[in-house]
mmCIF file with all atom_site columns, C-alpha atoms in Angstrom:
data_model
loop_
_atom_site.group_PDB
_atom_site.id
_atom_site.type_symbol
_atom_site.label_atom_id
_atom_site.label_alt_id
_atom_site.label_comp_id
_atom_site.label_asym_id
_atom_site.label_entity_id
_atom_site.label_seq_id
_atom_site.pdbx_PDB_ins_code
_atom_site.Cartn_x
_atom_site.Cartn_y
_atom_site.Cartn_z
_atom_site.occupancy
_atom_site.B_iso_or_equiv
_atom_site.pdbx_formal_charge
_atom_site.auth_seq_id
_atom_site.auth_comp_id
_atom_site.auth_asym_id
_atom_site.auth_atom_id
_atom_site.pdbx_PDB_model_num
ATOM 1   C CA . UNK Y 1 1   ? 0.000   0.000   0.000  1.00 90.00 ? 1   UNK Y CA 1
ATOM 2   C CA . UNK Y 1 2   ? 1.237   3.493   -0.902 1.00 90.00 ? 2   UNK Y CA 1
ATOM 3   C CA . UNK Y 1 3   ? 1.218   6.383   1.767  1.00 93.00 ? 3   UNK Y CA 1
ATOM 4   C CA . UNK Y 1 4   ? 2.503   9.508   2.586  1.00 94.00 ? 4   UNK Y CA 1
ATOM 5   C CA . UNK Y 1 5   ? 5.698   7.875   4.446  1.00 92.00 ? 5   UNK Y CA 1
ATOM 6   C CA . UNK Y 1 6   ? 6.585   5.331   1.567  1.00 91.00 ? 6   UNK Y CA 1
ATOM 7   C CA . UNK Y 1 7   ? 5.194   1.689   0.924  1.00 92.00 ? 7   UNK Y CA 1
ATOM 8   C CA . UNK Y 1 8   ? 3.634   -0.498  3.578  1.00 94.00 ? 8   UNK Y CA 1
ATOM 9   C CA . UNK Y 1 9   ? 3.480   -4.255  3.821  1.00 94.00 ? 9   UNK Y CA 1
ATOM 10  C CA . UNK Y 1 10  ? -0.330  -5.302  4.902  1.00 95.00 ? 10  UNK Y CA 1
ATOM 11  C CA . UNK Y 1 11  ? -1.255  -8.685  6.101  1.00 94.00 ? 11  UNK Y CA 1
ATOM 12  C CA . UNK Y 1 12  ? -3.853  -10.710 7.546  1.00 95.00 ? 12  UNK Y CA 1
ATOM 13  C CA . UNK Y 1 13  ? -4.486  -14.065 9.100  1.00 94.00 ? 13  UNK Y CA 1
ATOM 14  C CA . UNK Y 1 14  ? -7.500  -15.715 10.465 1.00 92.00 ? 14  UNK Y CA 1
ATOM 15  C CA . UNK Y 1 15  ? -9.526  -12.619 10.838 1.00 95.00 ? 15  UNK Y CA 1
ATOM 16  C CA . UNK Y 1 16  ? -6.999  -10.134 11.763 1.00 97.00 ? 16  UNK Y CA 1
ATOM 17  C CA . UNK Y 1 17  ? -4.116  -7.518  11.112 1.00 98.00 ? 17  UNK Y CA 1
ATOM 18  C CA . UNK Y 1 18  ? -0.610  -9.343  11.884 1.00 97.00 ? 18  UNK Y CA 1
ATOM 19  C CA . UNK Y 1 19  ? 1.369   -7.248  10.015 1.00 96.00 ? 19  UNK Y CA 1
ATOM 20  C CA . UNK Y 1 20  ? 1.747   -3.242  9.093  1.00 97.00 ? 20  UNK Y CA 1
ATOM 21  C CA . UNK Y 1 21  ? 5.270   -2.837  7.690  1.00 95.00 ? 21  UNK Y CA 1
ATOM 22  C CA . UNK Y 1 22  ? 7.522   -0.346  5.842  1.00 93.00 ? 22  UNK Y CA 1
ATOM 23  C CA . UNK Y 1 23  ? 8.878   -1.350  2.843  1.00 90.00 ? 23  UNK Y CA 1
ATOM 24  C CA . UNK Y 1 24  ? 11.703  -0.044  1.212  1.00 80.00 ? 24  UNK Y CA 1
ATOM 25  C CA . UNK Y 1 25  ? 10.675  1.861   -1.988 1.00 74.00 ? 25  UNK Y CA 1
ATOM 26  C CA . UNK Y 1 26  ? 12.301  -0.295  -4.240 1.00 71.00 ? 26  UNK Y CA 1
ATOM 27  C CA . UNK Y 1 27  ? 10.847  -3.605  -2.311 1.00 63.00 ? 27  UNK Y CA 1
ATOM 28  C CA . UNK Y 1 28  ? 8.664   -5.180  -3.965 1.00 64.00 ? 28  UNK Y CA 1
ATOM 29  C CA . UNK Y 1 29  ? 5.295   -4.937  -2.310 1.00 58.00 ? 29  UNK Y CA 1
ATOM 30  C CA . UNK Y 1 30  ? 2.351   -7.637  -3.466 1.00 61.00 ? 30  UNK Y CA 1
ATOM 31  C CA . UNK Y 1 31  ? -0.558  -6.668  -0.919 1.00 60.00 ? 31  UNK Y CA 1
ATOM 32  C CA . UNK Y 1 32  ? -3.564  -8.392  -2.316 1.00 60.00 ? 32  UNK Y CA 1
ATOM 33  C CA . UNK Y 1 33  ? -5.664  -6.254  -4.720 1.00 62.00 ? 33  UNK Y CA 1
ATOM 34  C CA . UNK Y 1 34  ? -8.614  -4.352  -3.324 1.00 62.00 ? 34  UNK Y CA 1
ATOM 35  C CA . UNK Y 1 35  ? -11.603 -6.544  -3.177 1.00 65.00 ? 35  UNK Y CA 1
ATOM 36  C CA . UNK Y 1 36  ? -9.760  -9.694  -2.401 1.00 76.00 ? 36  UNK Y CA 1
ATOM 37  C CA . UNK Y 1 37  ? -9.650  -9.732  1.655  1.00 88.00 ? 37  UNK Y CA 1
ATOM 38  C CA . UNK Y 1 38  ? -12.414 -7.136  3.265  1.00 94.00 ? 38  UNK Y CA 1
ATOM 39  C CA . UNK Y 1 39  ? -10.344 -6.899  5.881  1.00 96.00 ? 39  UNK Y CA 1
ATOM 40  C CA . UNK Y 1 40  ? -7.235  -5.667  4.453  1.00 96.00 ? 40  UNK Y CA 1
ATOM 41  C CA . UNK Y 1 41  ? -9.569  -3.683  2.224  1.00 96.00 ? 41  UNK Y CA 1
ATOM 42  C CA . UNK Y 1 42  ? -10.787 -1.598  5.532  1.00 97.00 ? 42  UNK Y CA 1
ATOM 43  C CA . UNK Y 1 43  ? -7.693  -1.501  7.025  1.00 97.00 ? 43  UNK Y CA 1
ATOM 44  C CA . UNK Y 1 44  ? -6.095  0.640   3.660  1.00 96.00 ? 44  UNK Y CA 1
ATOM 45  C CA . UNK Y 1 45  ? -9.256  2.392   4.368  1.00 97.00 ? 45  UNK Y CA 1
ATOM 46  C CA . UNK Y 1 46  ? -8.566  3.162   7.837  1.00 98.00 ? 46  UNK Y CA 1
ATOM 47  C CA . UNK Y 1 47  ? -5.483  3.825   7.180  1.00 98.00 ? 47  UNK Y CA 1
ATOM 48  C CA . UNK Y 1 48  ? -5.535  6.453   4.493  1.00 97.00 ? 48  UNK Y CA 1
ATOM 49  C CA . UNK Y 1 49  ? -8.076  7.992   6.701  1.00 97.00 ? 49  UNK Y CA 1
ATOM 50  C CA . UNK Y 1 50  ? -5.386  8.266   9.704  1.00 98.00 ? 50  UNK Y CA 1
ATOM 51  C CA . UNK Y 1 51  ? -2.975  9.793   6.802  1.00 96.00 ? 51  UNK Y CA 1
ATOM 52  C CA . UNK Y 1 52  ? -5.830  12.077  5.700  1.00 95.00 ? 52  UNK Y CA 1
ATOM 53  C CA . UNK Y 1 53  ? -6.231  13.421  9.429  1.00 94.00 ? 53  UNK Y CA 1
ATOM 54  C CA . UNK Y 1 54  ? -9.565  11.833  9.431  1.00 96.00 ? 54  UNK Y CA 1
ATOM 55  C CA . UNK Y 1 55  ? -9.144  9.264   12.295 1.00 96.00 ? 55  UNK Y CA 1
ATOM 56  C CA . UNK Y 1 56  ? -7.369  9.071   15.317 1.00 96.00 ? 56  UNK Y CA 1
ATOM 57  C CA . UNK Y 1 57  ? -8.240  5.285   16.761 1.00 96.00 ? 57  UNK Y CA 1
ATOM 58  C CA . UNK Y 1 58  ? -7.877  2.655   14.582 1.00 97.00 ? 58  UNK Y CA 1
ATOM 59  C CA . UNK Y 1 59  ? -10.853 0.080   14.609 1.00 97.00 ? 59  UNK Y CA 1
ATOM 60  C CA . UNK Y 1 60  ? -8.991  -3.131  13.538 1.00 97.00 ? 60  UNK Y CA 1
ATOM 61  C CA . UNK Y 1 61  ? -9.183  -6.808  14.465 1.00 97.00 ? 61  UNK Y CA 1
ATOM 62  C CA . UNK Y 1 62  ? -5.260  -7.247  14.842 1.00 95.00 ? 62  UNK Y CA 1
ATOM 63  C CA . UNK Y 1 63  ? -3.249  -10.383 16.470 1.00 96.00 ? 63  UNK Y CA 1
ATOM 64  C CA . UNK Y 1 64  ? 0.555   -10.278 17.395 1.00 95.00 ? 64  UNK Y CA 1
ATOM 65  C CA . UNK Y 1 65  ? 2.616   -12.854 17.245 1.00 93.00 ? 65  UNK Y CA 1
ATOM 66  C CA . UNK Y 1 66  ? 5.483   -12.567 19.809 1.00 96.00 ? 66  UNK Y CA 1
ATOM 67  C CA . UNK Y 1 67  ? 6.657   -13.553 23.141 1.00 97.00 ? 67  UNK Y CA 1
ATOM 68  C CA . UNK Y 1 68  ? 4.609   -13.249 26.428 1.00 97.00 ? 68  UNK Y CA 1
ATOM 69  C CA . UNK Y 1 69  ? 7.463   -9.561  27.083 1.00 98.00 ? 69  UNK Y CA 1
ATOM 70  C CA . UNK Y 1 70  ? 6.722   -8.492  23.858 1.00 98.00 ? 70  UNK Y CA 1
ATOM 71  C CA . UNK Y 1 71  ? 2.939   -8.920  23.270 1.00 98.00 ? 71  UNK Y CA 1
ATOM 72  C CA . UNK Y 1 72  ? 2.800   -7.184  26.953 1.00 98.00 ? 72  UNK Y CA 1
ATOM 73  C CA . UNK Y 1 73  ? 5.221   -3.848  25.870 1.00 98.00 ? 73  UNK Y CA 1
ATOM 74  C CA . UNK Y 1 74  ? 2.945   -3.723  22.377 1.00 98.00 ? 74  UNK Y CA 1
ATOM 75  C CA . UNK Y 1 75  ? -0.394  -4.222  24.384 1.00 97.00 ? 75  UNK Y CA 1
ATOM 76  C CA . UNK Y 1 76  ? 1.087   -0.780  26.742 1.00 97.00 ? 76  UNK Y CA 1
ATOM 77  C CA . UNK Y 1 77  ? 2.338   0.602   23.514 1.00 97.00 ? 77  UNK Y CA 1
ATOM 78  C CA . UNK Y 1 78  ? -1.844  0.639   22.209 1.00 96.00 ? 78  UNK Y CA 1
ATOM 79  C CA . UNK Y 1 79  ? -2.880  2.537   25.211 1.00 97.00 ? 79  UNK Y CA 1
ATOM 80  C CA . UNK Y 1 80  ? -0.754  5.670   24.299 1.00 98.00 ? 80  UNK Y CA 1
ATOM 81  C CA . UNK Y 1 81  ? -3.672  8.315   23.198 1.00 96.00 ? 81  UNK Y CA 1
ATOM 82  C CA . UNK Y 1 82  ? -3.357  9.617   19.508 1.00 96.00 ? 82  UNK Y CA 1
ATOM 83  C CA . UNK Y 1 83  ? -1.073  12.959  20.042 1.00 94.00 ? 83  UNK Y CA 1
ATOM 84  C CA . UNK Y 1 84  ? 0.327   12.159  22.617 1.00 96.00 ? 84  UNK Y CA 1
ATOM 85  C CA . UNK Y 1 85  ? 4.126   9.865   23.686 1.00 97.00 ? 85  UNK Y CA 1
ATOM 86  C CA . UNK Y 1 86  ? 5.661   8.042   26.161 1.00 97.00 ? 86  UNK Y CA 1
ATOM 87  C CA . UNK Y 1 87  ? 9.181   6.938   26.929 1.00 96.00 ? 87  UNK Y CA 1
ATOM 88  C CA . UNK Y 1 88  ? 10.368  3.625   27.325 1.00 96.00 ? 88  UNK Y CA 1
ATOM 89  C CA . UNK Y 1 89  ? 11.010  4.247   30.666 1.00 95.00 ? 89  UNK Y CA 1
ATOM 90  C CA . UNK Y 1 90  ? 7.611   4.931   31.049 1.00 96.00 ? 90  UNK Y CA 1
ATOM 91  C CA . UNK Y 1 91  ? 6.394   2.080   29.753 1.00 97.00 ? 91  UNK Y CA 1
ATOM 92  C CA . UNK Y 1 92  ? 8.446   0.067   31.485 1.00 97.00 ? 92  UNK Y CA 1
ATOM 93  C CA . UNK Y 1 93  ? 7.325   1.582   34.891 1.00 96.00 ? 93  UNK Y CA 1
ATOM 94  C CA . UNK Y 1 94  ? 3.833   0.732   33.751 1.00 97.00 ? 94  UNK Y CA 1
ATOM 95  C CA . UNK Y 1 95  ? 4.150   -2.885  33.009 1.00 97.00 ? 95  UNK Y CA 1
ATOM 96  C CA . UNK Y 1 96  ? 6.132   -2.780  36.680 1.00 97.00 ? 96  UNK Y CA 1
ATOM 97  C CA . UNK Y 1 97  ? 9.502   -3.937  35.276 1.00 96.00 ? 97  UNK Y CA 1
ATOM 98  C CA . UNK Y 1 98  ? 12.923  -2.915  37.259 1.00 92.00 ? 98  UNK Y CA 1
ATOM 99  C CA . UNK Y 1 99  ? 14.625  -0.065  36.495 1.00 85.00 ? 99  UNK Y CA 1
ATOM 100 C CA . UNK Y 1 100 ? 17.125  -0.231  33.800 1.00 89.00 ? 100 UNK Y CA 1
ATOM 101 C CA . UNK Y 1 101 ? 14.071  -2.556  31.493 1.00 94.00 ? 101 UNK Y CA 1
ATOM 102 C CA . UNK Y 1 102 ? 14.152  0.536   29.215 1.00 93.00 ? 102 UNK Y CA 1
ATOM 103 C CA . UNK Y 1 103 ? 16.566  -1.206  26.626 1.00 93.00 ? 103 UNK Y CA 1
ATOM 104 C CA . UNK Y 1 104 ? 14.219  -4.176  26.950 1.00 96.00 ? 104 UNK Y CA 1
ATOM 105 C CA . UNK Y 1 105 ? 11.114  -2.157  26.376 1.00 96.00 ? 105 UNK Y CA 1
ATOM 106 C CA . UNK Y 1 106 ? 13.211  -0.237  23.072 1.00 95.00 ? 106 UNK Y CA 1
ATOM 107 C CA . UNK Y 1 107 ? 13.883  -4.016  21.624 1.00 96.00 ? 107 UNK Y CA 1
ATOM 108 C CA . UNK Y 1 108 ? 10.417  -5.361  22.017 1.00 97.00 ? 108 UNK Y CA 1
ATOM 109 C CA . UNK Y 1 109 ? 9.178   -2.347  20.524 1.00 96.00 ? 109 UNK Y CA 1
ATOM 110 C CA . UNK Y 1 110 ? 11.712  -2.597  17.309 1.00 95.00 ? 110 UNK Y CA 1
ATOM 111 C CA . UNK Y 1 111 ? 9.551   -5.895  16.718 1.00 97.00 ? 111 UNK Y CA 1
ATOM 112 C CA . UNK Y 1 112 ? 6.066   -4.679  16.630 1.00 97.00 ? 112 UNK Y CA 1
ATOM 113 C CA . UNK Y 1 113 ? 4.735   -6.012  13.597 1.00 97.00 ? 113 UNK Y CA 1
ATOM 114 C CA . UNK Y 1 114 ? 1.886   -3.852  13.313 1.00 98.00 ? 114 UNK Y CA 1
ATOM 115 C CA . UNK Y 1 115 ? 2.904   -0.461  13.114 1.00 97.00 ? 115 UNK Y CA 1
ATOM 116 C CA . UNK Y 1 116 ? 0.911   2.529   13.287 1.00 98.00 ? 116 UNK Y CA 1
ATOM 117 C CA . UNK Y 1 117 ? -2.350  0.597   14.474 1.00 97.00 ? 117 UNK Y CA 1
ATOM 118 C CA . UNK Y 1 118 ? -0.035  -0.786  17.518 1.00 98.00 ? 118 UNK Y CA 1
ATOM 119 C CA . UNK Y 1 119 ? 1.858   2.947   17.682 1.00 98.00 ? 119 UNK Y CA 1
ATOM 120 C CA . UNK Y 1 120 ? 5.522   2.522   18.642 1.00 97.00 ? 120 UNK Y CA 1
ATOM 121 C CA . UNK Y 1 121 ? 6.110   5.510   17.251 1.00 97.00 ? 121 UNK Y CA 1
ATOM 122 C CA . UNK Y 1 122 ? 4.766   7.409   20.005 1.00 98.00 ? 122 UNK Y CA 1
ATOM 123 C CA . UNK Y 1 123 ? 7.703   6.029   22.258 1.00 97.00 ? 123 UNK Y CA 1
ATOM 124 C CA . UNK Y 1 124 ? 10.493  8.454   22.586 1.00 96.00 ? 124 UNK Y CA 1
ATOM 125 C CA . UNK Y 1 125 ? 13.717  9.016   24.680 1.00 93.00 ? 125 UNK Y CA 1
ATOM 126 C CA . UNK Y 1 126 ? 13.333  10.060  28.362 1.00 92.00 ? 126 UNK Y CA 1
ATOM 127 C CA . UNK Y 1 127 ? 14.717  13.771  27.172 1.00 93.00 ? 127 UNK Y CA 1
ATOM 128 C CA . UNK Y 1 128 ? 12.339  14.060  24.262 1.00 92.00 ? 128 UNK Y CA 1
ATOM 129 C CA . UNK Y 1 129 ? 14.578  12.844  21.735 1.00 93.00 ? 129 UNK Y CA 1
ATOM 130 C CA . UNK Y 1 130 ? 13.637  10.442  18.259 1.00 93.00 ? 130 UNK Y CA 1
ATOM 131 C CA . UNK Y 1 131 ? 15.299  7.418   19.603 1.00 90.00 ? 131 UNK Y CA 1
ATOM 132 C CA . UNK Y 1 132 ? 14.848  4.339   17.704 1.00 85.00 ? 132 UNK Y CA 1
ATOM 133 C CA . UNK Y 1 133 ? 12.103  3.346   15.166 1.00 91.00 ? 133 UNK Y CA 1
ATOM 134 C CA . UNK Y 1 134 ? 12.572  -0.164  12.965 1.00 89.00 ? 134 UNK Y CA 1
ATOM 135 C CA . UNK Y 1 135 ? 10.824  2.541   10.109 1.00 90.00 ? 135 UNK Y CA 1
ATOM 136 C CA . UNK Y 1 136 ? 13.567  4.998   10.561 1.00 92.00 ? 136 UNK Y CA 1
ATOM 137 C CA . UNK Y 1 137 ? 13.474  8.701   12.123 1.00 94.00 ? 137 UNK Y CA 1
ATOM 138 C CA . UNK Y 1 138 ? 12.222  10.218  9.391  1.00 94.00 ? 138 UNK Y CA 1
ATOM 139 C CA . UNK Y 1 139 ? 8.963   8.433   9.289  1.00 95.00 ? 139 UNK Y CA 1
ATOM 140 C CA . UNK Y 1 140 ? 8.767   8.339   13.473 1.00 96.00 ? 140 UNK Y CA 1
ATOM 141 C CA . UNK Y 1 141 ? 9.291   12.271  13.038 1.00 96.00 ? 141 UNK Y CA 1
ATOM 142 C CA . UNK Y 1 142 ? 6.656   12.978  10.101 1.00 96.00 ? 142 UNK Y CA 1
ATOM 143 C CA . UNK Y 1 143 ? 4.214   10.352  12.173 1.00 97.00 ? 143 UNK Y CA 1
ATOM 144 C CA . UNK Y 1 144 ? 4.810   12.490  15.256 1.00 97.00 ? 144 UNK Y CA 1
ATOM 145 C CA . UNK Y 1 145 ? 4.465   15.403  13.650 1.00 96.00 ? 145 UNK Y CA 1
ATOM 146 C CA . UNK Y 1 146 ? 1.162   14.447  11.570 1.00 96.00 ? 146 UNK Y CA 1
ATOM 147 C CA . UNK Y 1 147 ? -0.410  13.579  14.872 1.00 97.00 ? 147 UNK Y CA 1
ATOM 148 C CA . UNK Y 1 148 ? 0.214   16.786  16.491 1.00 91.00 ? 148 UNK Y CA 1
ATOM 149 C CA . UNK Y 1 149 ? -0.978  18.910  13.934 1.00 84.00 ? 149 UNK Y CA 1
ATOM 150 C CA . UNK Y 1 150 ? 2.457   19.362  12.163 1.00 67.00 ? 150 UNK Y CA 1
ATOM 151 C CA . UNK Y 1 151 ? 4.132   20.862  15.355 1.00 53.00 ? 151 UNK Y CA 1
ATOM 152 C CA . UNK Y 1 152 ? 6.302   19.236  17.947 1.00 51.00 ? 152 UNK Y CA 1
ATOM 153 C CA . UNK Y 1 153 ? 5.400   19.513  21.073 1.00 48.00 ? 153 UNK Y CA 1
ATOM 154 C CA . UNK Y 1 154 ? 6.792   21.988  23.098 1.00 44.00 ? 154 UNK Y CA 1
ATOM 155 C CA . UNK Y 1 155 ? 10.162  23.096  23.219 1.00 36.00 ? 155 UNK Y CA 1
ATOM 156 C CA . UNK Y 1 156 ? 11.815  19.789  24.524 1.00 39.00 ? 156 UNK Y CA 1
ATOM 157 C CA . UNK Y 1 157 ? 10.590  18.257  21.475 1.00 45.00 ? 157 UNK Y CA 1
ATOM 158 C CA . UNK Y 1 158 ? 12.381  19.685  19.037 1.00 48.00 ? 158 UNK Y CA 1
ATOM 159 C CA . UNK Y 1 159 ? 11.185  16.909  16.524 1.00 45.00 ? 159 UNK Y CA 1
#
């Protein structure tokens, strides 16, 4: 699927999203044509809405595949409102790990397979900085941006 931050891999399985992925421009991307799978069909849908500034919660049927850690950080990662981030400390602290489970927070959210429905790209440093993203800054920065109305927020997010 084509969007505003380059090509994205869709898939689904049984019923459900379990996989929203960046693709390199050049990658050769072979989503099912529209018409084939309803849901994939809503979820371009829903997704060129959220691109469009015309939704803010996604209404999918998704399933992760992952370990008991990382299906817990992604399930925290979903309850980050729209416009708003969190750092991996914070998330962390929420799920009650020790301190110092940052790094371990970062790497299970590098493998979230759904991105933008499960929104890892609302995690940033402690300080406010773009740390991280398996889709690269740039798209964690334009995805930040988009969601805040095209500003960073506040000056410690200098985005």
């Amino acid at each position: 699927m084509a969007s505003p931050v380059g090509p994205m891999r869709l898939a689904a399985d049984e019923g459900a999203i379990i996989q929203i992925l960046f693709v390199e421009p050049d990658a050769r991307v072979s989503d099912p044509a529209e018409g084939v799978d309803p849901l994939l069909d809503e979820a371009r849908r829903q997704l060129g809405r959220y691109f469009a500034g015309e939704l803010r919660e996604f209404e999918l049927p998704f399933a992760t595949r992952g370990t008991t850690f990382q299906r817990s950080v992604w399930s925290e990662l979903a309850k980050i409102p729209f416009g708003a981030t969190s750092s991996y400390g914070e998330i962390a602290r929420r799920l009650g790990l020790p301190m110092g489970a940052s790094r371990a927070v970062g790497t299970a959210n590098g493998a979230n397979p759904i991105a933008i429905v499960i929104p890892c790209h609302r995690v940033i440093g402690a300080d406010g900085k773009l740390i991280g993203y398996a889709g690269g800054l740039e798209r964690k920065r334009f995805l930040l941006r988009h969601e805040s109305g095209g500003q960073p927020q506040g000056a410690l997010f200098a985005w």
